[in-house]
Amino acid sequence: MKKTALVTGASRGIGRAAALALAKEGWRVVLNYFSSEGSAVAAVREILDAGGEAIAVQADVSDPGQVGILFAEAEKRFGPVELLVNNAGISQQKLLTDLSDEDWRRMMGVHLDGCFYCCRAALPAMIRKKAGKIINLSSIWGMVGGSCEVHYSAAKAGIIGLTKALAKEVGPSGIQVNCVAPGVIATEMNGQLSPEDLAALREETPLGRIGAPEDVAAAILFLASPAGDFITGQVLSPNGGFVI
Ligand code: NAP
């Protein structure tokens, strides 16, 4: 019997790679997207063509009403969500003194509120079943802080706190909650980095390269698999040694 995974922000980058990897491992996958409908539909097509099961569902994870509709649609098509990957994210580089109230709210809204709304929507069915897994995407900047990314770093650090507290709360219900905190990964999120920036980052990374979305998907897949069944409240950081 196939199990159901829901990946937020699965139209591109890490979320897309995670959705494809999970489908390959036999999960039925709900790919959430916000604005990139074409890419989300193309990812679903790729999964279906390979013999898997997947649907794409549009929702802004920072809106609790839309998250409710996302989970209702997932459950209607594939049954209760057994694995939730809170991956949706945005980035912005600004000095703290230049951040507007709106910049701050949007960053917290997509990352931290979105993670909270999706966990709250997923948990009742997991608690009833006494089983389930939640994997939250943090970042190395949530672990060590990133200059000119104070709001992003604060949101990602908040996700680590949420993960640890929730792991204690729902562990007795048989549910694991973990974080994956990637280093620098080649996705559109880093599209603004110049070739010089990228060369400098490679230089600073002991393993000598920028990560690929598949490197992060592998960490997500590990935690989602039975091999990760005794792991909860942890932060797994695929970062090439950039942060040790
Ligand atoms: P990306 O390529 O920019 O993709 C972002 C994804 O999030 C897209 O699918 C986008 O959907 C979705 N999204 C954005 N706002 C959303 C919203 N309000 N509701 C639902 N979905 C929304 O980013 P990525 O690099 O793959 O990053 C994925 C996660 O990893 C993020 O949480 C990011 O912070 C984290 N991370 C990334 C890196 C890195 O170096 N790339 C490092 C550490 C952590 P649409 O395209 O449909 O709008």
Coordinates of C-alpha atoms and ligand atoms in Angstrom, one line a residue:
M1 CA 0.0 0.0 0.0
K2 CA 1.5 3.3 -1.1
K3 CA 1.9 6.1 1.5
T4 CA 1.2 9.8 0.9
A5 CA 3.7 12.6 1.1
L6 CA 3.0 16.3 0.7
V7 CA 5.9 18.5 -0.3
T8 CA 5.3 22.3 -0.1
G9 CA 7.1 24.4 -2.7
A10 CA 7.6 21.4 -5.0
S11 CA 7.5 23.2 -8.4
R12 CA 11.2 24.0 -8.4
G13 CA 14.6 23.4 -6.8
I14 CA 14.9 21.3 -3.7
G15 CA 11.1 20.6 -3.3
R16 CA 10.9 19.3 -6.8
A17 CA 13.9 17.1 -6.4
A18 CA 12.5 15.7 -3.1
A19 CA 9.1 15.1 -4.7
L20 CA 10.7 13.2 -7.6
A21 CA 12.9 11.1 -5.3
L22 CA 10.0 10.2 -3.0
A23 CA 7.9 9.2 -6.0
K24 CA 10.7 7.0 -7.2
E25 CA 10.7 5.3 -3.7
G26 CA 7.0 4.5 -4.1
W27 CA 5.4 7.5 -2.3
R28 CA 2.2 9.1 -3.7
V29 CA 3.2 12.7 -3.8
V30 CA 1.2 15.9 -3.5
L31 CA 3.3 18.7 -5.0
N32 CA 2.3 22.1 -3.7
Y33 CA 3.2 25.2 -5.6
F34 CA 2.5 28.9 -5.3
S35 CA 2.9 30.6 -8.7
S36 CA 4.8 28.2 -11.0
E37 CA 1.9 26.1 -12.2
G38 CA 3.7 25.0 -15.4
S39 CA 6.7 23.6 -13.6
A40 CA 4.6 21.9 -11.0
V41 CA 2.4 20.2 -13.7
A42 CA 5.6 19.2 -15.6
A43 CA 7.0 17.6 -12.4
V44 CA 3.7 15.7 -11.9
R45 CA 3.9 14.5 -15.6
E46 CA 7.4 13.3 -15.1
I47 CA 6.3 11.2 -12.1
L48 CA 3.2 9.8 -13.9
D49 CA 5.3 8.9 -16.9
A50 CA 7.6 6.9 -14.7
G51 CA 4.6 5.0 -13.3
G52 CA 4.2 7.0 -10.1
E53 CA 1.3 8.8 -8.5
A54 CA 1.2 12.6 -8.0
I55 CA -0.9 15.7 -8.1
A56 CA -0.1 19.4 -8.1
V57 CA -2.1 21.7 -5.8
Q58 CA -1.8 25.4 -5.7
A59 CA -1.7 27.2 -2.3
D60 CA 0.1 30.0 -0.5
V61 CA 1.4 28.3 2.7
S62 CA 1.4 31.6 4.5
D63 CA -2.5 31.6 4.3
P64 CA -4.2 29.2 6.8
G65 CA -7.3 29.1 4.7
Q66 CA -5.3 28.0 1.6
V67 CA -3.4 25.4 3.7
G68 CA -6.7 24.0 4.8
I69 CA -7.8 23.6 1.2
L70 CA -4.4 22.1 0.2
F71 CA -4.8 19.3 2.9
A72 CA -8.4 18.7 2.1
E73 CA -7.6 18.2 -1.6
A74 CA -4.6 16.0 -0.7
E75 CA -6.7 13.8 1.5
K76 CA -9.6 13.6 -1.0
R77 CA -7.2 12.3 -3.7
F78 CA -4.7 10.3 -1.8
G79 CA -5.9 9.9 1.8
P80 CA -4.2 11.3 5.0
V81 CA -0.8 12.8 4.6
E82 CA 1.8 10.5 6.3
L83 CA 4.9 12.5 5.4
L84 CA 5.0 16.3 5.4
V85 CA 8.0 18.1 3.9
N86 CA 7.8 21.8 4.8
N87 CA 10.0 23.1 2.0
A88 CA 8.3 26.3 0.6
G89 CA 10.6 29.3 0.9
I90 CA 11.6 32.7 -0.3
S91 CA 14.9 34.7 0.1
Q92 CA 15.9 38.3 0.2
Q93 CA 19.1 40.1 0.9
K94 CA 18.8 43.4 2.7
L95 CA 20.4 45.3 5.6
L96 CA 18.2 45.0 8.7
T97 CA 17.7 48.8 8.7
D98 CA 16.3 48.6 5.1
L99 CA 13.7 45.9 5.9
S100 CA 10.1 47.0 5.7
D101 CA 7.4 45.6 8.0
E102 CA 6.1 43.9 4.9
D103 CA 9.5 42.3 4.1
W104 CA 9.7 41.0 7.7
R105 CA 6.1 39.7 7.7
R106 CA 6.3 38.0 4.3
M107 CA 9.5 36.2 5.4
M108 CA 8.0 35.0 8.6
G109 CA 4.7 34.3 6.9
V110 CA 6.1 31.9 4.2
H111 CA 8.7 30.1 6.4
L112 CA 7.5 30.1 10.0
D113 CA 3.7 30.6 9.7
G114 CA 3.6 28.2 6.7
C115 CA 5.5 25.5 8.6
F116 CA 3.1 26.0 11.6
Y117 CA -0.1 25.9 9.5
C118 CA 1.0 22.8 7.6
C119 CA 2.1 21.0 10.8
R120 CA -1.2 21.9 12.4
A121 CA -3.1 20.6 9.4
A122 CA -1.2 17.3 9.1
L123 CA -1.0 16.3 12.8
P124 CA -4.6 15.2 13.7
A125 CA -4.5 12.4 11.1
M126 CA -0.9 11.4 12.1
I127 CA -1.9 11.4 15.8
R128 CA -5.0 9.2 15.1
K129 CA -2.7 6.8 13.3
K130 CA 0.1 7.1 15.9
A131 CA 2.5 7.4 13.0
G132 CA 3.9 10.0 10.7
K133 CA 6.9 12.1 9.8
I134 CA 7.5 15.8 9.4
I135 CA 10.6 17.2 7.8
N136 CA 11.2 21.0 8.0
L137 CA 13.6 22.8 5.7
S138 CA 15.8 25.1 7.7
S139 CA 19.2 26.4 6.5
I140 CA 22.8 26.8 7.6
W141 CA 21.9 30.5 8.1
G142 CA 19.3 29.4 10.7
M143 CA 22.2 27.7 12.5
V144 CA 24.9 30.3 12.3
G145 CA 23.2 33.5 11.0
G146 CA 23.7 35.1 7.6
S147 CA 24.6 38.8 7.2
C148 CA 22.0 40.8 5.3
E149 CA 19.6 38.0 5.8
V150 CA 18.5 38.6 9.4
H151 CA 14.8 37.9 8.7
Y152 CA 15.6 34.8 6.7
S153 CA 18.0 33.6 9.4
A154 CA 15.5 34.3 12.2
A155 CA 12.8 32.4 10.4
K156 CA 15.1 29.4 9.7
A157 CA 16.3 29.4 13.4
G158 CA 12.6 29.5 14.4
I159 CA 12.0 26.4 12.3
I160 CA 14.7 24.6 14.2
G161 CA 13.1 25.6 17.5
L162 CA 9.6 24.5 16.2
T163 CA 11.1 21.2 15.1
K164 CA 12.7 20.4 18.5
A165 CA 9.7 21.4 20.6
L166 CA 7.2 19.6 18.3
A167 CA 9.4 16.4 18.3
K168 CA 9.1 16.3 22.1
E169 CA 5.3 17.0 21.9
V170 CA 4.4 14.3 19.3
G171 CA 7.1 11.7 19.9
P172 CA 4.8 9.8 22.3
S173 CA 2.3 9.7 19.4
G174 CA 4.8 7.9 17.2
I175 CA 5.6 10.9 15.0
Q176 CA 9.1 12.0 14.1
V177 CA 9.9 15.7 13.4
N178 CA 13.3 16.7 12.0
C179 CA 15.0 19.5 10.1
V180 CA 17.1 19.4 7.0
A181 CA 19.4 22.5 7.0
P182 CA 21.1 22.8 3.6
G183 CA 24.2 24.8 2.8
V184 CA 24.5 26.6 -0.5
I185 CA 22.5 24.7 -3.2
A186 CA 22.3 25.5 -6.9
T187 CA 18.6 26.6 -7.3
E188 CA 16.8 29.7 -8.5
M189 CA 16.9 30.9 -4.9
N190 CA 20.7 31.6 -5.5
G191 CA 20.2 32.9 -9.0
Q192 CA 21.5 36.3 -8.0
L193 CA 24.9 35.0 -7.1
S194 CA 27.6 36.0 -9.6
P195 CA 30.2 33.5 -10.9
E196 CA 32.7 35.2 -8.6
D197 CA 30.4 34.7 -5.6
L198 CA 29.9 31.0 -6.5
A199 CA 33.7 30.5 -7.0
A200 CA 34.3 32.0 -3.5
L201 CA 31.7 29.8 -2.0
R202 CA 33.1 26.7 -3.6
E203 CA 36.6 27.7 -2.3
E204 CA 35.2 28.0 1.3
T205 CA 33.5 24.6 1.1
P206 CA 35.7 21.7 2.2
L207 CA 34.1 19.3 -0.3
G208 CA 34.8 21.9 -3.0
R209 CA 31.5 22.3 -4.7
I210 CA 28.1 23.9 -4.5
G211 CA 25.3 21.4 -3.5
A212 CA 22.7 20.1 -5.9
P213 CA 19.0 19.8 -5.1
E214 CA 19.5 16.0 -5.2
D215 CA 22.0 16.2 -2.3
V216 CA 19.2 17.7 -0.2
A217 CA 16.6 15.3 -1.5
A218 CA 18.8 12.4 -0.4
A219 CA 18.8 13.7 3.2
I220 CA 15.0 14.1 3.1
L221 CA 14.7 10.6 1.6
F222 CA 16.9 9.1 4.4
L223 CA 14.8 10.7 7.2
A224 CA 11.6 9.6 5.4
S225 CA 12.8 6.0 5.1
P226 CA 12.6 3.3 7.8
A227 CA 16.4 4.0 8.3
G228 CA 15.4 7.2 9.9
D229 CA 12.8 5.8 12.3
F230 CA 14.7 6.4 15.5
I231 CA 15.7 9.9 14.6
T232 CA 13.6 12.9 15.9
G233 CA 14.2 16.5 16.9
Q234 CA 17.5 16.6 14.9
V235 CA 19.1 18.9 12.4
L236 CA 20.7 17.2 9.4
S237 CA 22.8 19.6 7.4
P238 CA 23.9 18.7 3.9
N239 CA 26.4 21.5 3.4
G240 CA 29.7 20.0 2.0
G241 CA 31.4 21.0 5.3
F242 CA 30.7 24.7 4.9
V243 CA 29.4 24.7 8.5
I244 CA 30.8 22.1 10.9
Ligands
NAP1 P1 13.5 27.9 -5.0 O1 14.1 27.1 -6.0 O2 13.4 29.4 -5.0 O3 12.0 27.3 -4.8 C1 11.1 27.8 -3.9 C2 9.8 27.0 -3.9 O4 9.0 27.5 -2.8 C3 9.1 27.1 -5.2 O5 8.5 25.9 -5.5 C4 8.0 28.2 -4.8 O6 6.8 28.0 -5.5 C5 7.7 27.8 -3.4 N1 7.1 28.9 -2.7 C6 7.5 30.2 -2.5 N2 6.6 30.9 -1.8 C7 5.6 30.0 -1.5 C8 4.3 30.2 -0.8 N3 4.0 31.3 -0.3 N4 3.5 29.1 -0.8 C9 3.9 27.9 -1.4 N5 5.0 27.7 -2.0 C10 5.9 28.8 -2.1 O7 14.1 27.5 -3.5 P2 15.0 26.3 -3.1 O8 16.4 26.7 -3.1 O9 14.6 25.0 -3.7 O10 14.6 26.3 -1.5 C11 13.7 25.3 -0.9 C12 13.8 25.4 0.6 O11 15.2 25.2 1.0 C13 13.5 26.8 1.1 O12 12.8 26.7 2.3 C14 14.9 27.4 1.3 O13 14.8 28.5 2.3 C15 15.7 26.2 1.8 N6 17.1 26.4 1.6 C16 17.6 26.6 0.3 C17 19.0 26.8 0.2 C18 19.7 27.0 -1.1 O14 20.9 27.4 -1.1 N7 19.0 27.0 -2.3 C19 19.8 26.6 1.3 C20 19.3 26.4 2.6 C21 17.9 26.2 2.7 P3 6.4 28.7 -6.9 O15 7.6 28.6 -7.8 O16 5.2 28.0 -7.4 O17 6.1 30.2 -6.6

